[in-house]
PDB file of C-alpha atoms in Angstrom:
ATOM      1  CA  UNK A   7     -13.437   9.859 -13.218  1.00  0.00           C
ATOM      2  CA  UNK A   8     -15.743   7.130 -14.561  1.00  0.00           C
ATOM      3  CA  UNK A   9     -15.841   5.234 -11.506  1.00  0.00           C
ATOM      4  CA  UNK A  10     -17.936   2.262 -12.494  1.00  0.00           C
ATOM      5  CA  UNK A  11     -15.842   1.817 -15.732  1.00  0.00           C
ATOM      6  CA  UNK A  12     -12.528   2.252 -14.017  1.00  0.00           C
ATOM      7  CA  UNK A  13     -13.866  -0.711 -11.545  1.00  0.00           C
ATOM      8  CA  UNK A  14     -14.712  -2.675 -14.708  1.00  0.00           C
ATOM      9  CA  UNK A  15     -11.210  -2.217 -16.307  1.00  0.00           C
ATOM     10  CA  UNK A  16      -9.411  -3.082 -13.114  1.00  0.00           C
ATOM     11  CA  UNK A  17     -11.215  -6.141 -12.421  1.00  0.00           C
ATOM     12  CA  UNK A  18     -11.016  -7.350 -16.104  1.00  0.00           C
ATOM     13  CA  UNK A  19      -7.137  -6.506 -15.901  1.00  0.00           C
ATOM     14  CA  UNK A  20      -6.710  -8.628 -12.487  1.00  0.00           C
ATOM     15  CA  UNK A  21      -9.023 -11.394 -14.186  1.00  0.00           C
ATOM     16  CA  UNK A  22      -6.828 -11.457 -17.361  1.00  0.00           C
ATOM     17  CA  UNK A  23      -3.431 -11.316 -15.276  1.00  0.00           C
ATOM     18  CA  UNK A  24      -4.476 -14.383 -13.484  1.00  0.00           C
ATOM     19  CA  UNK A  25      -5.549 -16.308 -16.369  1.00  0.00           C
ATOM     20  CA  UNK A  26      -2.356 -15.461 -18.281  1.00  0.00           C
ATOM     21  CA  UNK A  27      -0.075 -16.342 -15.221  1.00  0.00           C
ATOM     22  CA  UNK A  28      -2.110 -19.788 -14.920  1.00  0.00           C
ATOM     23  CA  UNK A  29      -2.317 -18.958 -11.076  1.00  0.00           C
ATOM     24  CA  UNK A  30      -5.228 -19.792  -8.544  1.00  0.00           C
ATOM     25  CA  UNK A  31      -6.080 -16.185  -7.371  1.00  0.00           C
ATOM     26  CA  UNK A  32      -5.095 -13.497  -5.098  1.00  0.00           C
ATOM     27  CA  UNK A  33      -3.494 -12.992  -1.564  1.00  0.00           C
ATOM     28  CA  UNK A  34      -3.898  -9.592   0.086  1.00  0.00           C
ATOM     29  CA  UNK A  35      -2.752  -8.232   3.554  1.00  0.00           C
ATOM     30  CA  UNK A  36      -5.594  -6.356   5.102  1.00  0.00           C
ATOM     31  CA  UNK A  37      -4.606  -3.391   7.236  1.00  0.00           C
ATOM     32  CA  UNK A  38      -7.993  -1.855   8.100  1.00  0.00           C
ATOM     33  CA  UNK A  39      -7.231   1.089   5.763  1.00  0.00           C
ATOM     34  CA  UNK A  40      -8.959   2.138   2.442  1.00  0.00           C
ATOM     35  CA  UNK A  41      -6.220   0.734   0.002  1.00  0.00           C
ATOM     36  CA  UNK A  42      -6.323  -2.890   1.153  1.00  0.00           C
ATOM     37  CA  UNK A  43     -10.181  -2.701   1.527  1.00  0.00           C
ATOM     38  CA  UNK A  44     -10.466  -1.564  -1.957  1.00  0.00           C
ATOM     39  CA  UNK A  45      -7.863  -3.841  -3.485  1.00  0.00           C
ATOM     40  CA  UNK A  46      -9.213  -6.799  -1.655  1.00  0.00           C
ATOM     41  CA  UNK A  47     -12.771  -6.100  -3.009  1.00  0.00           C
ATOM     42  CA  UNK A  48     -11.699  -5.564  -6.526  1.00  0.00           C
ATOM     43  CA  UNK A  49      -9.768  -8.801  -6.413  1.00  0.00           C
ATOM     44  CA  UNK A  50     -13.060 -10.532  -5.043  1.00  0.00           C
ATOM     45  CA  UNK A  51     -15.053  -9.073  -8.027  1.00  0.00           C
ATOM     46  CA  UNK A  52     -13.101 -11.275 -10.310  1.00  0.00           C
ATOM     47  CA  UNK A  53     -14.577 -14.176  -8.965  1.00  0.00           C
ATOM     48  CA  UNK A  54     -11.188 -15.613  -8.690  1.00  0.00           C
ATOM     49  CA  UNK A  55      -9.823 -17.065  -5.208  1.00  0.00           C
ATOM     50  CA  UNK A  56      -9.128 -14.231  -2.970  1.00  0.00           C
ATOM     51  CA  UNK A  57      -7.383 -14.623   0.343  1.00  0.00           C
ATOM     52  CA  UNK A  58      -7.303 -11.968   2.836  1.00  0.00           C
ATOM     53  CA  UNK A  59      -4.711 -12.089   5.556  1.00  0.00           C
ATOM     54  CA  UNK A  60      -4.692  -9.868   8.780  1.00  0.00           C
ATOM     55  CA  UNK A  61      -1.191  -9.838  10.355  1.00  0.00           C
ATOM     56  CA  UNK A  62      -1.400  -7.947  13.655  1.00  0.00           C
ATOM     57  CA  UNK A  63       1.773  -6.961  15.315  1.00  0.00           C
ATOM     58  CA  UNK A  64       0.910  -5.385  18.675  1.00  0.00           C
ATOM     59  CA  UNK A  65      -1.778  -3.669  16.526  1.00  0.00           C
ATOM     60  CA  UNK A  66      -3.752  -0.592  17.320  1.00  0.00           C
ATOM     61  CA  UNK A  67      -7.216  -1.756  18.493  1.00  0.00           C
ATOM     62  CA  UNK A  68      -9.340   0.112  16.158  1.00  0.00           C
ATOM     63  CA  UNK A  69      -7.124  -0.825  13.001  1.00  0.00           C
ATOM     64  CA  UNK A  70      -7.717  -4.492  13.950  1.00  0.00           C
ATOM     65  CA  UNK A  71     -11.351  -3.894  14.531  1.00  0.00           C
ATOM     66  CA  UNK A  72     -11.773  -2.282  11.091  1.00  0.00           C
ATOM     67  CA  UNK A  73      -9.789  -5.138   9.493  1.00  0.00           C
ATOM     68  CA  UNK A  74     -12.183  -7.774  10.995  1.00  0.00           C
ATOM     69  CA  UNK A  75     -15.276  -5.838  10.101  1.00  0.00           C
ATOM     70  CA  UNK A  76     -14.038  -5.409   6.330  1.00  0.00           C
ATOM     71  CA  UNK A  77     -13.263  -9.251   6.182  1.00  0.00           C
ATOM     72  CA  UNK A  78     -16.581 -10.073   7.681  1.00  0.00           C
ATOM     73  CA  UNK A  79     -18.430  -7.786   5.089  1.00  0.00           C
ATOM     74  CA  UNK A  80     -16.233  -9.293   2.198  1.00  0.00           C
ATOM     75  CA  UNK A  81     -16.602 -12.875   3.120  1.00  0.00           C
ATOM     76  CA  UNK A  82     -20.448 -12.278   3.514  1.00  0.00           C
ATOM     77  CA  UNK A  83     -20.765 -10.820   0.083  1.00  0.00           C
ATOM     78  CA  UNK A  84     -18.363 -13.115  -2.124  1.00  0.00           C
ATOM     79  CA  UNK A  85     -18.203 -16.842  -1.618  1.00  0.00           C
ATOM     80  CA  UNK A  86     -14.658 -17.020  -3.272  1.00  0.00           C
ATOM     81  CA  UNK A  87     -13.076 -14.825  -0.344  1.00  0.00           C
ATOM     82  CA  UNK A  88     -11.576 -16.593   2.611  1.00  0.00           C
ATOM     83  CA  UNK A  89      -9.281 -15.149   5.462  1.00  0.00           C
ATOM     84  CA  UNK A  90      -6.616 -16.019   7.943  1.00  0.00           C
ATOM     85  CA  UNK A  91      -5.390 -14.202  10.867  1.00  0.00           C
ATOM     86  CA  UNK A  92      -1.705 -14.696  11.632  1.00  0.00           C
ATOM     87  CA  UNK A  93      -0.652 -13.019  14.842  1.00  0.00           C
ATOM     88  CA  UNK A  94       3.017 -11.945  14.359  1.00  0.00           C
ATOM     89  CA  UNK A  95       3.586 -10.064  17.407  1.00  0.00           C
ATOM     90  CA  UNK A  96       5.797 -12.853  18.991  1.00  0.00           C
ATOM     91  CA  UNK A  97       7.616 -13.424  15.617  1.00  0.00           C
ATOM     92  CA  UNK A  98       8.495  -9.655  15.789  1.00  0.00           C
ATOM     93  CA  UNK A  99       9.535  -9.599  19.347  1.00  0.00           C
ATOM     94  CA  UNK A 100      11.871 -12.644  19.103  1.00  0.00           C
ATOM     95  CA  UNK A 101      13.487 -10.866  15.965  1.00  0.00           C
ATOM     96  CA  UNK A 102      13.890  -7.845  17.898  1.00  0.00           C
ATOM     97  CA  UNK A 103      15.597  -9.498  20.876  1.00  0.00           C
ATOM     98  CA  UNK A 104      18.307 -10.815  18.390  1.00  0.00           C
ATOM     99  CA  UNK A 105      19.086  -7.590  16.962  1.00  0.00           C
ATOM    100  CA  UNK A 106      21.495  -5.306  18.992  1.00  0.00           C
ATOM    101  CA  UNK A 107      19.401  -2.636  20.674  1.00  0.00           C
ATOM    102  CA  UNK A 108      22.036   0.306  19.834  1.00  0.00           C
ATOM    103  CA  UNK A 109      21.293  -0.305  16.001  1.00  0.00           C
ATOM    104  CA  UNK A 110      17.584  -0.367  16.292  1.00  0.00           C
ATOM    105  CA  UNK A 111      15.544   2.761  15.468  1.00  0.00           C
ATOM    106  CA  UNK A 112      11.845   3.190  15.346  1.00  0.00           C
ATOM    107  CA  UNK A 113      11.718   3.514  11.503  1.00  0.00           C
ATOM    108  CA  UNK A 114      14.010   0.519  11.121  1.00  0.00           C
ATOM    109  CA  UNK A 115      11.937  -1.487  13.245  1.00  0.00           C
ATOM    110  CA  UNK A 116       8.536  -0.227  11.643  1.00  0.00           C
ATOM    111  CA  UNK A 117      10.008  -1.309   8.139  1.00  0.00           C
ATOM    112  CA  UNK A 118      10.757  -4.569   9.872  1.00  0.00           C
ATOM    113  CA  UNK A 119       7.144  -5.213  10.668  1.00  0.00           C
ATOM    114  CA  UNK A 120       6.427  -4.618   7.049  1.00  0.00           C
ATOM    115  CA  UNK A 121       8.823  -7.017   5.967  1.00  0.00           C
ATOM    116  CA  UNK A 122       7.770  -9.569   8.078  1.00  0.00           C
ATOM    117  CA  UNK A 123       4.345  -9.268   6.703  1.00  0.00           C
ATOM    118  CA  UNK A 124       5.611  -9.569   3.315  1.00  0.00           C
ATOM    119  CA  UNK A 125       7.067 -12.840   3.934  1.00  0.00           C
ATOM    120  CA  UNK A 126       4.041 -14.273   5.505  1.00  0.00           C
ATOM    121  CA  UNK A 127       1.872 -13.165   2.481  1.00  0.00           C
ATOM    122  CA  UNK A 128       4.395 -15.015   0.156  1.00  0.00           C
ATOM    123  CA  UNK A 129       4.237 -17.976   2.344  1.00  0.00           C
ATOM    124  CA  UNK A 130       0.423 -18.099   1.659  1.00  0.00           C
ATOM    125  CA  UNK A 131       0.667 -17.047  -2.015  1.00  0.00           C
ATOM    126  CA  UNK A 132       3.313 -20.028  -2.594  1.00  0.00           C
ATOM    127  CA  UNK A 133       1.619 -22.638  -0.741  1.00  0.00           C
ATOM    128  CA  UNK A 134      -1.640 -21.862  -2.628  1.00  0.00           C
ATOM    129  CA  UNK A 135      -0.456 -21.015  -6.114  1.00  0.00           C
ATOM    130  CA  UNK A 136      -1.580 -17.418  -5.875  1.00  0.00           C
ATOM    131  CA  UNK A 137      -0.098 -13.987  -6.413  1.00  0.00           C
ATOM    132  CA  UNK A 138       0.274 -11.174  -3.989  1.00  0.00           C
ATOM    133  CA  UNK A 139      -1.567  -8.117  -4.820  1.00  0.00           C
ATOM    134  CA  UNK A 140      -0.215  -4.599  -3.742  1.00  0.00           C
ATOM    135  CA  UNK A 141      -2.381  -2.111  -2.157  1.00  0.00           C
ATOM    136  CA  UNK A 142      -0.073   1.223  -2.970  1.00  0.00           C
ATOM    137  CA  UNK A 143      -1.873   4.039  -4.709  1.00  0.00           C
ATOM    138  CA  UNK A 144      -0.137   6.390  -6.955  1.00  0.00           C
ATOM    139  CA  UNK A 145       0.891   9.137  -4.467  1.00  0.00           C
ATOM    140  CA  UNK A 146       2.586   6.407  -2.336  1.00  0.00           C
ATOM    141  CA  UNK A 147       4.123   4.349  -5.100  1.00  0.00           C
ATOM    142  CA  UNK A 148       5.346   6.957  -7.441  1.00  0.00           C
ATOM    143  CA  UNK A 149       4.821  10.423  -5.732  1.00  0.00           C
ATOM    144  CA  UNK A 150       6.595  10.244  -2.139  1.00  0.00           C
ATOM    145  CA  UNK A 151       7.608   6.636  -2.181  1.00  0.00           C
ATOM    146  CA  UNK A 152       5.563   6.074   1.211  1.00  0.00           C
ATOM    147  CA  UNK A 153       6.160   2.214   1.440  1.00  0.00           C
ATOM    148  CA  UNK A 154       8.550  -0.089   2.845  1.00  0.00           C
ATOM    149  CA  UNK A 155      11.067  -1.370   0.275  1.00  0.00           C
ATOM    150  CA  UNK A 156      10.644  -5.270   0.153  1.00  0.00           C
ATOM    151  CA  UNK A 157       7.875  -4.883   2.658  1.00  0.00           C
ATOM    152  CA  UNK A 158       4.498  -3.540   1.421  1.00  0.00           C
ATOM    153  CA  UNK A 159       6.531  -2.726  -1.731  1.00  0.00           C
ATOM    154  CA  UNK A 160       7.079  -6.451  -2.511  1.00  0.00           C
ATOM    155  CA  UNK A 161       4.324  -7.530  -4.556  1.00  0.00           C
ATOM    156  CA  UNK A 162       3.368  -9.543  -7.665  1.00  0.00           C
ATOM    157  CA  UNK A 163       0.896  -6.914  -9.343  1.00  0.00           C
ATOM    158  CA  UNK A 164      -0.392  -3.434  -8.307  1.00  0.00           C
ATOM    159  CA  UNK A 165      -4.156  -2.876  -9.029  1.00  0.00           C
ATOM    160  CA  UNK A 166      -4.648   0.682  -7.789  1.00  0.00           C
ATOM    161  CA  UNK A 167      -1.132   2.055  -8.272  1.00  0.00           C
ATOM    162  CA  UNK A 168      -2.469   4.350 -11.165  1.00  0.00           C
ATOM    163  CA  UNK A 169      -4.913   5.930  -9.014  1.00  0.00           C
ATOM    164  CA  UNK A 170      -4.516   8.843  -6.795  1.00  0.00           C
ATOM    165  CA  UNK A 171      -5.702   8.639  -3.010  1.00  0.00           C
ATOM    166  CA  UNK A 172      -8.780  10.608  -3.830  1.00  0.00           C
ATOM    167  CA  UNK A 173      -9.751   8.218  -6.586  1.00  0.00           C
ATOM    168  CA  UNK A 174      -9.185   5.308  -4.351  1.00  0.00           C
ATOM    169  CA  UNK A 175     -11.801   7.041  -2.025  1.00  0.00           C
ATOM    170  CA  UNK A 176     -14.274   7.374  -5.186  1.00  0.00           C
ATOM    171  CA  UNK A 177     -13.957   3.874  -5.876  1.00  0.00           C
ATOM    172  CA  UNK A 178     -14.418   2.720  -2.298  1.00  0.00           C
ATOM    173  CA  UNK A 179     -17.618   4.691  -2.174  1.00  0.00           C
ATOM    174  CA  UNK A 180     -18.952   3.212  -5.225  1.00  0.00           C
ATOM    175  CA  UNK A 181     -17.960  -0.383  -3.991  1.00  0.00           C
ATOM    176  CA  UNK A 182     -19.857   0.374  -0.774  1.00  0.00           C
ATOM    177  CA  UNK A 183     -16.764  -0.217   1.379  1.00  0.00           C
ATOM    178  CA  UNK A 184     -17.950  -0.045   5.031  1.00  0.00           C
ATOM    179  CA  UNK A 185     -18.075   3.437   6.450  1.00  0.00           C
ATOM    180  CA  UNK A 186     -15.728   3.029   9.325  1.00  0.00           C
ATOM    181  CA  UNK A 187     -12.820   2.461   7.000  1.00  0.00           C
ATOM    182  CA  UNK A 188     -13.941   5.335   4.484  1.00  0.00           C
ATOM    183  CA  UNK A 189     -14.060   7.673   7.311  1.00  0.00           C
ATOM    184  CA  UNK A 190     -10.739   6.536   9.198  1.00  0.00           C
ATOM    185  CA  UNK A 191      -7.594   8.670   8.803  1.00  0.00           C
ATOM    186  CA  UNK A 192      -5.067   6.954   6.416  1.00  0.00           C
ATOM    187  CA  UNK A 193      -2.202   5.017   8.499  1.00  0.00           C
ATOM    188  CA  UNK A 194       0.094   2.353   7.529  1.00  0.00           C
ATOM    189  CA  UNK A 195      -0.290   0.593  10.577  1.00  0.00           C
ATOM    190  CA  UNK A 196       3.379   0.244  11.537  1.00  0.00           C
ATOM    191  CA  UNK A 197       3.597   2.186  14.776  1.00  0.00           C
ATOM    192  CA  UNK A 198       2.689   1.317  18.181  1.00  0.00           C
ATOM    193  CA  UNK A 199       1.495   4.719  18.946  1.00  0.00           C
ATOM    194  CA  UNK A 200      -1.072   4.494  16.082  1.00  0.00           C
ATOM    195  CA  UNK A 201       0.294   7.627  14.289  1.00  0.00           C
ATOM    196  CA  UNK A 202      -1.533   8.298  10.893  1.00  0.00           C
ATOM    197  CA  UNK A 203       0.056   9.069   7.598  1.00  0.00           C
ATOM    198  CA  UNK A 204      -0.311  12.865   7.676  1.00  0.00           C
ATOM    199  CA  UNK A 205       1.751  12.859  11.019  1.00  0.00           C
ATOM    200  CA  UNK A 206       4.449  10.931   9.284  1.00  0.00           C
ATOM    201  CA  UNK A 207       4.407  12.931   5.900  1.00  0.00           C
ATOM    202  CA  UNK A 208       3.612  16.330   7.207  1.00  0.00           C
ATOM    203  CA  UNK A 209       0.671  16.948   4.583  1.00  0.00           C
ATOM    204  CA  UNK A 210      -2.484  15.489   3.725  1.00  0.00           C
ATOM    205  CA  UNK A 211      -3.026  13.208   0.553  1.00  0.00           C
ATOM    206  CA  UNK A 212      -5.027  15.799  -0.975  1.00  0.00           C
ATOM    207  CA  UNK A 213      -2.130  18.455  -0.423  1.00  0.00           C
ATOM    208  CA  UNK A 214       0.356  15.692  -2.050  1.00  0.00           C
ATOM    209  CA  UNK A 215      -1.763  15.055  -5.018  1.00  0.00           C
ATOM    210  CA  UNK A 216      -1.740  18.811  -5.785  1.00  0.00           C
ATOM    211  CA  UNK A 217       2.053  18.806  -5.160  1.00  0.00           C
ATOM    212  CA  UNK A 218       2.557  15.867  -7.421  1.00  0.00           C
ATOM    213  CA  UNK A 219       0.735  17.385 -10.374  1.00  0.00           C
ATOM    214  CA  UNK A 220       2.508  20.674  -9.846  1.00  0.00           C
ATOM    215  CA  UNK A 221       5.796  18.955  -9.593  1.00  0.00           C
ATOM    216  CA  UNK A 222       5.271  17.328 -12.940  1.00  0.00           C
ATOM    217  CA  UNK A 223       4.527  20.846 -14.367  1.00  0.00           C
ATOM    218  CA  UNK A 224       7.779  22.235 -13.021  1.00  0.00           C
ATOM    219  CA  UNK A 225       5.942  25.184 -11.286  1.00  0.00           C
ATOM    220  CA  UNK A 226       7.681  25.235  -8.063  1.00  0.00           C
ATOM    221  CA  UNK A 227       8.724  28.894  -8.220  1.00  0.00           C
ATOM    222  CA  UNK A 228       5.168  30.036  -8.082  1.00  0.00           C
ATOM    223  CA  UNK A 229       4.176  29.004  -4.632  1.00  0.00           C
ATOM    224  CA  UNK A 230       4.274  30.971  -1.068  1.00  0.00           C
ATOM    225  CA  UNK A 231       3.116  29.982   2.346  1.00  0.00           C
ATOM    226  CA  UNK A 232       1.396  26.687   2.976  1.00  0.00           C
ATOM    227  CA  UNK A 233       1.601  25.758  -0.882  1.00  0.00           C
ATOM    228  CA  UNK A 234       5.582  26.346  -0.890  1.00  0.00           C
ATOM    229  CA  UNK A 235       5.808  24.076   2.285  1.00  0.00           C
ATOM    230  CA  UNK A 236       3.865  21.241   0.897  1.00  0.00           C
ATOM    231  CA  UNK A 237       5.358  21.253  -2.471  1.00  0.00           C
ATOM    232  CA  UNK A 238       9.011  21.082  -0.697  1.00  0.00           C
ATOM    233  CA  UNK A 239       7.714  18.209   1.586  1.00  0.00           C
ATOM    234  CA  UNK A 240       6.693  16.526  -1.969  1.00  0.00           C
ATOM    235  CA  UNK A 241       9.890  17.338  -3.778  1.00  0.00           C
ATOM    236  CA  UNK A 242      12.149  16.188  -0.790  1.00  0.00           C
ATOM    237  CA  UNK A 243      10.435  12.751  -0.374  1.00  0.00           C
ATOM    238  CA  UNK A 244      10.136  12.296  -3.914  1.00  0.00           C
ATOM    239  CA  UNK A 245      13.756  12.777  -4.555  1.00  0.00           C
ATOM    240  CA  UNK A 246      15.152  10.878  -1.594  1.00  0.00           C
ATOM    241  CA  UNK A 247      12.642   7.813  -2.273  1.00  0.00           C
ATOM    242  CA  UNK A 248      13.904   7.239  -5.883  1.00  0.00           C
ATOM    243  CA  UNK A 249      15.741   4.202  -4.874  1.00  0.00           C
ATOM    244  CA  UNK A 250      12.269   2.605  -4.305  1.00  0.00           C
ATOM    245  CA  UNK A 251      10.655   3.626  -7.287  1.00  0.00           C
ATOM    246  CA  UNK A 252      13.259   2.760  -9.891  1.00  0.00           C
ATOM    247  CA  UNK A 253      14.486  -0.651 -10.968  1.00  0.00           C
ATOM    248  CA  UNK A 254      17.377  -1.966  -9.297  1.00  0.00           C
ATOM    249  CA  UNK A 255      20.673  -0.547 -10.803  1.00  0.00           C
ATOM    250  CA  UNK A 256      22.879  -3.165 -12.521  1.00  0.00           C
ATOM    251  CA  UNK A 257      26.421  -2.620 -13.068  1.00  0.00           C
ATOM    252  CA  UNK A 258      27.029  -3.571 -16.621  1.00  0.00           C
ATOM    253  CA  UNK A 259      30.244  -4.775 -17.378  1.00  0.00           C
ATOM    254  CA  UNK A 260      31.958  -3.547 -20.761  1.00  0.00           C
ATOM    255  CA  UNK A 261      32.412  -6.243 -23.368  1.00  0.00           C
ATOM    256  CA  UNK A 262      36.096  -5.676 -23.469  1.00  0.00           C
ATOM    257  CA  UNK A 263      36.511  -6.745 -19.753  1.00  0.00           C
ATOM    258  CA  UNK A 264      34.751 -10.003 -20.187  1.00  0.00           C
TER     259      UNK A 264
END
């Protein structure tokens, strides 16, 4: 990958999009992970207003520390970047108390965290005439559907969604994203126990990238052992999460019925 050229391309695309939309800049949720750090830095490079929002919900201390360190680095580097911290722990707890405990599951409440954060981002975006920049990469968004529908999947534009996770790391290295973020295990930050993405997915991003390419080439019958296991993990997630990746289905009414 021609990393420097890709950075220039994404930056110009972001710039043009904001100009065409006649909006004031970008709002990005900062998680302490590589994707949000890279996305926010690319947005900052445009020179447009870039608003970084940290939204802890009973957050793992290391995740919050990385978020703060990244925002400190970014605001020192770019005068067009500003930030807010909105502690949503109490908001989440209040909502949780109103939902019957018997219908709560760990996954549904993790997704609820993501949806509360999405609402918060759009509050800032709407108040400032800005757009919400998504932080999903290609493997997450179009491979395994590893995002929350109407949570972190609720965005206005997706600057890094055509980059594999490994390519995001290449971009981050070129941008000199702080080392603690480059070195951290990828995590969605939605779990109180601090579980990372590999714990949830059952495979590393490098393995899933491999499986995504092989799935597109329809080579599923050629694998054994760990390769077969990873391929099946990818295939299962890819198929069951199609509802996240495809446009909302519309029931079209035949003309003769209208």
